XYZ file of C-alpha atoms in Angstrom:
473
model
C 1.146 70.961 43.345
C 2.718 68.248 45.395
C 5.681 68.056 47.681
C 8.793 66.968 45.844
C 10.908 64.258 47.431
C 14.540 64.370 46.484
C 16.515 61.183 46.696
C 20.165 61.715 47.515
C 22.382 58.973 46.183
C 25.467 58.324 48.206
C 28.361 56.766 46.446
C 30.856 54.868 48.572
C 34.187 54.177 46.987
C 36.313 51.599 48.713
C 39.970 51.545 48.013
C 42.267 48.749 49.163
C 45.860 49.789 49.108
C 48.077 47.120 47.606
C 51.546 46.838 49.117
C 54.289 45.413 46.943
C 57.091 43.614 48.731
C 60.274 43.183 46.780
C 62.586 40.261 47.588
C 65.594 39.731 45.366
C 64.226 39.434 41.798
C 60.736 38.261 42.782
C 57.632 40.353 43.391
C 54.673 39.364 45.533
C 51.438 41.353 44.958
C 48.551 41.739 47.355
C 46.723 44.351 45.254
C 42.934 44.389 45.585
C 41.458 47.583 44.073
C 37.688 48.114 43.976
C 36.752 50.793 41.434
C 33.855 53.220 41.758
C 30.607 52.248 40.110
C 27.579 54.348 39.203
C 23.961 53.938 40.168
C 22.014 51.528 37.968
C 18.609 52.771 39.149
C 16.438 53.189 36.045
C 13.621 55.151 37.713
C 13.374 58.847 36.793
C 9.870 59.855 37.916
C 7.239 57.661 39.559
C 5.277 59.640 42.145
C 8.253 61.953 42.564
C 11.590 62.595 40.875
C 14.098 59.846 41.608
C 17.739 60.752 42.064
C 17.416 64.064 40.214
C 18.633 67.541 41.074
C 16.495 69.633 43.436
C 14.899 71.652 40.633
C 14.765 68.607 38.443
C 13.466 70.458 35.361
C 16.209 72.554 33.770
C 14.590 74.702 31.070
C 16.029 75.441 27.664
C 17.214 79.034 27.306
C 14.400 81.606 27.669
C 16.479 83.924 25.470
C 15.846 81.433 22.670
C 12.084 81.534 23.265
C 11.722 78.699 25.799
C 8.961 79.138 28.384
C 10.143 78.084 31.877
C 6.768 78.621 33.560
C 4.681 75.724 32.226
C 6.321 72.825 34.049
C 5.090 71.235 37.259
C 3.585 68.183 38.899
C -0.092 67.271 39.249
C -1.561 65.438 42.269
C -4.917 64.996 40.526
C -3.776 63.104 37.428
C -1.671 59.936 37.331
C -1.302 56.747 35.349
C -0.190 54.937 38.515
C 0.123 56.158 42.075
C -0.816 59.666 43.060
C 1.013 62.126 40.854
C 2.391 62.882 37.384
C 4.452 65.476 35.549
C 2.287 68.215 34.037
C 3.501 70.287 31.087
C 1.504 73.267 29.801
C 2.526 74.057 26.219
C 2.223 77.825 25.617
C 0.828 79.633 22.616
C 3.474 81.121 20.297
C 2.702 84.665 21.477
C 3.001 83.872 25.199
C 5.149 86.652 26.733
C 7.060 84.053 28.791
C 8.092 82.122 25.678
C 6.474 80.416 22.703
C 7.517 76.802 23.368
C 8.486 74.660 26.351
C 11.367 72.266 26.773
C 14.210 71.235 29.009
C 16.143 68.395 30.572
C 16.222 66.238 33.717
C 19.704 65.706 35.190
C 20.938 62.955 37.483
C 21.937 64.256 40.901
C 25.205 62.342 41.080
C 28.059 61.669 38.679
C 25.792 59.765 36.309
C 24.077 56.391 36.001
C 25.092 53.066 34.540
C 22.346 52.321 31.992
C 24.062 49.395 30.297
C 21.478 46.972 31.725
C 18.535 48.654 29.964
C 17.368 48.754 26.358
C 14.789 51.569 26.348
C 13.502 54.734 27.969
C 9.778 54.359 28.606
C 6.953 56.492 29.948
C 3.196 56.907 29.830
C 1.740 60.073 28.335
C -1.624 61.633 27.578
C -2.795 65.035 26.371
C -5.666 67.414 26.955
C -6.218 67.133 23.186
C -4.779 65.264 20.252
C -1.451 66.893 19.501
C 2.219 66.107 18.932
C 5.268 66.518 21.153
C 8.029 67.678 18.842
C 10.945 65.878 20.500
C 11.661 63.610 23.461
C 14.752 61.662 24.400
C 17.702 61.388 26.733
C 21.439 62.017 26.839
C 21.147 65.814 26.604
C 22.979 67.259 29.600
C 23.894 70.817 28.480
C 27.455 69.541 28.243
C 28.894 67.321 25.535
C 25.552 65.602 24.844
C 27.804 62.753 23.771
C 25.154 60.046 23.706
C 22.033 62.091 23.005
C 19.027 60.268 21.526
C 15.970 61.981 20.033
C 12.588 60.642 18.982
C 10.440 63.076 17.026
C 6.713 63.750 16.698
C 5.310 61.782 19.621
C 1.561 61.674 19.078
C -0.790 62.310 21.982
C -4.304 61.130 22.607
C -6.584 61.923 25.512
C -5.953 58.420 26.928
C -2.750 57.158 28.468
C -0.360 55.387 26.091
C 3.101 53.957 26.576
C 6.023 55.458 24.662
C 9.182 53.417 24.060
C 12.436 55.142 23.078
C 15.061 52.456 22.310
C 18.685 52.898 23.358
C 20.855 52.647 20.210
C 23.665 50.810 22.034
C 23.300 50.380 25.824
C 26.980 49.400 26.228
C 27.914 53.062 25.671
C 25.925 54.374 28.642
C 28.233 53.596 31.544
C 27.936 57.090 33.060
C 24.989 59.122 31.767
C 23.586 62.241 33.455
C 20.981 63.296 30.883
C 17.954 61.322 32.037
C 15.247 62.908 29.888
C 14.518 65.845 27.653
C 11.534 67.153 25.730
C 10.552 70.066 23.520
C 6.989 70.963 22.568
C 5.199 73.718 20.676
C 1.826 74.264 19.057
C 2.654 73.400 15.451
C -0.039 70.692 15.388
C -2.732 72.665 17.230
C -2.835 75.757 15.027
C -1.171 77.852 17.692
C -3.466 76.840 20.571
C -1.792 75.883 23.847
C -2.452 72.487 25.391
C -1.416 70.295 28.327
C 0.143 66.870 28.497
C 1.063 64.599 31.387
C 3.951 62.138 31.789
C 4.090 59.341 34.368
C 6.153 56.247 35.214
C 9.219 57.650 33.484
C 12.104 55.177 33.651
C 14.705 53.125 31.824
C 13.668 49.493 31.379
C 15.028 46.188 30.147
C 12.146 45.134 27.898
C 13.862 42.345 26.028
C 11.604 43.001 23.045
C 13.673 45.714 21.363
C 14.911 43.811 18.319
C 16.260 43.869 14.760
C 18.587 46.888 14.945
C 18.920 48.771 11.653
C 21.316 51.726 11.965
C 21.811 54.259 9.187
C 24.062 57.140 8.253
C 23.106 59.811 5.713
C 19.501 58.635 6.161
C 20.486 55.325 4.573
C 21.584 56.858 1.279
C 24.799 56.141 -0.618
C 26.074 59.667 -1.236
C 28.813 60.628 -3.676
C 30.450 63.897 -2.658
C 33.002 65.992 -4.511
C 35.627 67.401 -2.194
C 39.045 69.001 -2.119
C 42.168 68.614 -0.061
C 41.740 70.642 3.093
C 37.945 70.510 3.039
C 35.810 69.122 5.847
C 32.508 67.275 5.623
C 29.998 66.027 8.201
C 28.361 62.604 8.161
C 24.794 63.431 9.204
C 21.430 61.675 9.042
C 22.429 59.326 11.882
C 19.612 57.039 13.029
C 18.935 53.724 14.713
C 15.743 51.743 14.132
C 14.390 48.869 16.228
C 11.343 46.681 15.857
C 9.174 46.791 18.994
C 6.803 44.101 20.249
C 3.919 46.296 19.094
C 5.081 45.700 15.517
C 6.185 49.327 15.184
C 9.607 50.150 13.759
C 10.777 52.926 16.061
C 13.476 55.212 14.660
C 15.535 57.550 16.822
C 18.172 60.124 15.956
C 21.447 58.959 17.496
C 24.494 61.036 18.424
C 27.673 60.321 16.407
C 29.423 58.758 19.414
C 27.179 55.690 19.167
C 28.780 54.905 15.795
C 32.204 53.562 14.884
C 33.173 55.337 11.654
C 35.835 54.140 9.233
C 37.447 55.250 5.985
C 38.545 52.914 3.190
C 41.589 55.118 2.521
C 42.881 57.366 5.293
C 45.352 58.957 2.877
C 42.354 60.511 1.118
C 39.821 61.074 3.919
C 39.896 60.565 7.664
C 36.827 60.462 9.870
C 36.637 61.285 13.584
C 34.447 59.648 16.217
C 32.043 62.575 15.729
C 31.570 61.828 12.026
C 33.724 64.766 10.920
C 35.493 63.937 7.660
C 38.814 65.627 6.879
C 39.935 65.398 3.249
C 43.724 65.094 3.267
C 44.716 63.972 -0.238
C 43.712 63.158 -3.798
C 41.695 60.078 -4.680
C 38.519 58.352 -3.530
C 37.570 57.023 -0.092
C 34.364 55.500 1.238
C 33.114 56.381 4.709
C 31.020 53.724 6.481
C 29.986 53.053 10.074
C 29.029 50.332 12.541
C 26.620 50.700 15.456
C 26.674 47.926 18.021
C 28.540 45.739 15.545
C 25.882 46.177 12.849
C 26.848 47.816 9.543
C 24.852 50.992 9.047
C 22.907 51.548 5.852
C 24.305 54.400 3.788
C 27.793 55.509 2.872
C 29.734 58.570 1.816
C 32.022 58.275 -1.191
C 34.447 61.187 -1.136
C 36.391 62.007 -4.296
C 39.124 64.610 -3.963
C 40.716 66.303 -6.979
C 43.407 67.886 -4.829
C 43.505 71.482 -3.676
C 40.755 73.915 -4.676
C 41.701 77.428 -5.730
C 39.900 80.261 -3.957
C 37.142 82.074 -5.797
C 38.055 85.621 -6.893
C 37.846 87.823 -3.774
C 34.982 90.338 -3.943
C 36.100 93.949 -4.130
C 32.778 95.835 -4.142
C 32.111 98.209 -1.218
C 30.041 96.607 1.528
C 27.645 99.573 1.392
C 26.617 98.486 -2.131
C 26.116 94.822 -1.238
C 23.478 92.627 0.417
C 25.180 89.307 0.919
C 23.669 85.827 1.076
C 26.843 83.710 1.282
C 30.376 85.107 1.273
C 33.344 85.323 3.607
C 33.869 88.911 2.417
C 30.585 90.385 3.720
C 28.223 90.137 6.664
C 25.089 88.270 5.500
C 21.955 90.358 5.090
C 19.885 87.394 6.327
C 20.391 83.863 7.555
C 19.463 81.251 4.975
C 18.448 77.605 4.746
C 20.840 76.077 2.234
C 19.232 72.615 2.324
C 15.448 73.194 2.401
C 14.603 69.608 1.422
C 12.000 70.306 -1.272
C 9.812 67.311 -2.074
C 11.219 65.386 -5.019
C 14.660 66.952 -4.697
C 17.634 64.593 -5.005
C 20.184 67.247 -4.048
C 22.803 66.811 -1.356
C 24.081 70.170 -0.083
C 27.045 70.752 2.188
C 29.010 73.763 3.365
C 32.631 72.804 2.777
C 35.656 74.370 4.451
C 38.240 75.034 1.743
C 41.286 75.896 3.859
C 39.388 78.563 5.772
C 37.103 79.702 2.940
C 33.639 78.156 3.011
C 31.934 77.100 -0.212
C 28.574 75.492 -1.012
C 28.892 72.044 -2.593
C 25.909 70.652 -4.538
C 25.798 66.970 -5.497
C 23.182 65.111 -7.587
C 21.180 68.300 -7.987
C 17.885 68.314 -9.844
C 16.442 71.279 -7.977
C 16.984 72.817 -4.576
C 16.929 76.264 -3.029
C 18.530 78.844 -0.808
C 15.606 80.049 1.294
C 16.071 83.354 3.128
C 15.080 83.510 6.789
C 14.088 87.161 6.296
C 13.199 88.742 2.973
C 15.854 90.791 1.220
C 15.033 94.300 0.026
C 16.990 94.635 -3.201
C 14.942 97.534 -4.556
C 18.062 99.716 -4.892
C 20.237 96.929 -6.309
C 20.755 95.841 -9.900
C 22.607 92.509 -10.019
C 23.066 89.160 -8.336
C 26.679 87.938 -8.257
C 27.670 84.280 -7.913
C 30.919 82.362 -8.456
C 30.528 78.792 -9.785
C 33.051 75.946 -10.032
C 32.533 72.716 -12.021
C 34.707 69.636 -12.341
C 33.292 68.180 -15.563
C 32.138 69.417 -18.965
C 28.496 69.828 -19.927
C 27.277 71.242 -16.628
C 24.477 73.814 -16.808
C 22.958 75.488 -13.786
C 19.703 77.417 -13.735
C 19.079 80.048 -11.087
C 15.704 81.576 -10.227
C 15.326 84.698 -8.097
C 11.998 84.574 -6.292
C 10.038 87.012 -4.181
C 7.480 85.873 -1.608
C 4.489 86.600 -3.856
C 1.233 88.444 -3.453
C 0.062 85.884 -0.875
C 3.113 86.711 1.275
C 4.320 83.117 1.056
C 7.193 81.539 -0.795
C 5.727 78.872 -3.053
C 7.792 75.663 -3.096
C 5.324 73.223 -4.626
C 6.590 71.693 -7.846
C 5.370 71.304 -11.404
C 7.533 69.333 -13.819
C 10.377 69.541 -11.338
C 10.364 73.337 -11.000
C 8.850 75.227 -8.069
C 5.777 77.174 -9.143
C 3.456 79.656 -7.461
C 1.962 83.115 -7.666
C 5.240 84.787 -6.738
C 7.249 86.689 -9.316
C 10.533 85.092 -10.329
C 13.379 85.718 -12.713
C 15.216 82.815 -14.383
C 18.759 82.846 -15.686
C 20.926 80.047 -17.120
C 24.538 79.870 -15.964
C 26.578 78.349 -18.805
C 30.001 78.593 -20.440
C 31.997 77.200 -17.534
C 35.705 76.492 -17.682
C 36.253 73.099 -16.055
C 38.513 73.304 -13.001
C 38.203 77.083 -12.637
C 35.864 79.517 -10.927
C 33.496 81.368 -13.277
C 31.858 84.618 -12.146
C 28.315 85.590 -13.179
C 26.503 88.913 -12.899
C 22.772 88.208 -13.103
C 20.644 91.312 -13.835
C 17.634 91.859 -11.603
C 15.368 92.364 -14.595
C 12.158 91.142 -16.153
C 9.082 91.117 -13.949
C 11.409 91.248 -10.966
C 12.642 94.762 -11.825
C 9.664 96.416 -10.115
C 9.256 93.868 -7.312
C 12.643 93.459 -5.674
C 11.780 94.594 -2.171
C 10.785 91.195 -0.747
C 13.062 88.571 -2.254
C 12.636 85.220 -0.518
C 14.787 82.593 -2.225
C 17.082 81.435 -4.953
C 16.026 78.213 -6.713
C 18.810 76.159 -8.310
C 18.221 73.677 -11.132
C 20.440 71.583 -13.365
C 23.924 70.438 -12.518
C 24.270 67.778 -11.296
C 27.485 68.718 -9.431
C 28.874 72.207 -8.814
C 30.204 74.610 -6.180
C 28.939 78.103 -5.282
C 30.711 80.949 -3.525
C 30.230 84.704 -3.054
C 26.464 84.958 -3.534
C 25.326 88.549 -3.103
C 23.064 91.257 -4.536
C 24.741 94.561 -5.401
C 24.664 97.795 -7.345
C 27.582 99.456 -9.141
């Protein structure tokens, strides 16, 4: 390991005090104020950390599984000069933590990065593998201008990585110089090492053709209700690099300027949070660096939404998946992103009561983080709300199967596999009202309810769910 040189940046702020002299009705100014500026040094690590805190690697939380022990510097490996950053990615069962990641922070009040257009570095690995995430702007504070590039591929030779800045004009005072997160997902659980060198912000002049997007470039139509809140997600910026590659990064909301076509229906904050305030239709769009982003959110509000009937069953008889009335038996993924699915799922705040809103559904799922043992339970309860006639929703209750995996491959649009499932059609809705369903845990599922893994939802296309739980009378 090498000796670490720390560069202390001294900021000198000069103030000239202006004295105003008043004579009769005339004023004579001699004001001359020089405001503080921030360092514009783009170097982060060359042969040593540049302008960073003493322990320049600040690990992600070990309580969340991060391994703080695999970071260091290497005097025997370098792209240029005499040293590089060395990162040892642990195996998932490492007692110190199953992945490694953290941030580099500027020593001072932040840097002015408006003169640069990309973060760049050289990287190589001990084997071919993938770094899950790299970027900048993460400072363990607001992370206001965080940028993330995913799945950085490694080879055993040095290669240059370019992470474009979505809009450099925003970065007048940035402290989050670099971050990374890496695990062994692409090495079948085997640990590996990678090295980073010549880490800096640069003005390349070849970062071109910006193509921002919201909602992953899709035009989404979302049902909503007065008092509900939505999030504009899927925020990206794409640039063409001189290598011919179109490099896409995930950009924080603060890079975008959001707008609503009708603020009496929906208002959108600088963080992409949409508040529905009245009846009607509004379209949410955004600009990034003066360029209109692909994608939009059309919000249609039918006014206030009534609450679903409050559950009254004793908590001891219930294993909840989604309900304000009960503690959930397991965390769940409500937007698993099955291949071929067209569904948009959001958790909507209905005046303090959260509901699941499904739009353009063909099939999707609620995938349980841990299996649910419903062996002593007899029904699944769900409340459903529809806004138009002719809606039919199919629900499948699936266990994890004899192979101990939840099968999510599709056949004719429906997930198939060797796991046991029970299918039930939810019909007979009253438009504009909540309808309650009690789905029996029967069929082949009756004797195999101890390892339930998911609910699969078909049909629609648009509906709301609330109070999803298994129970016995």
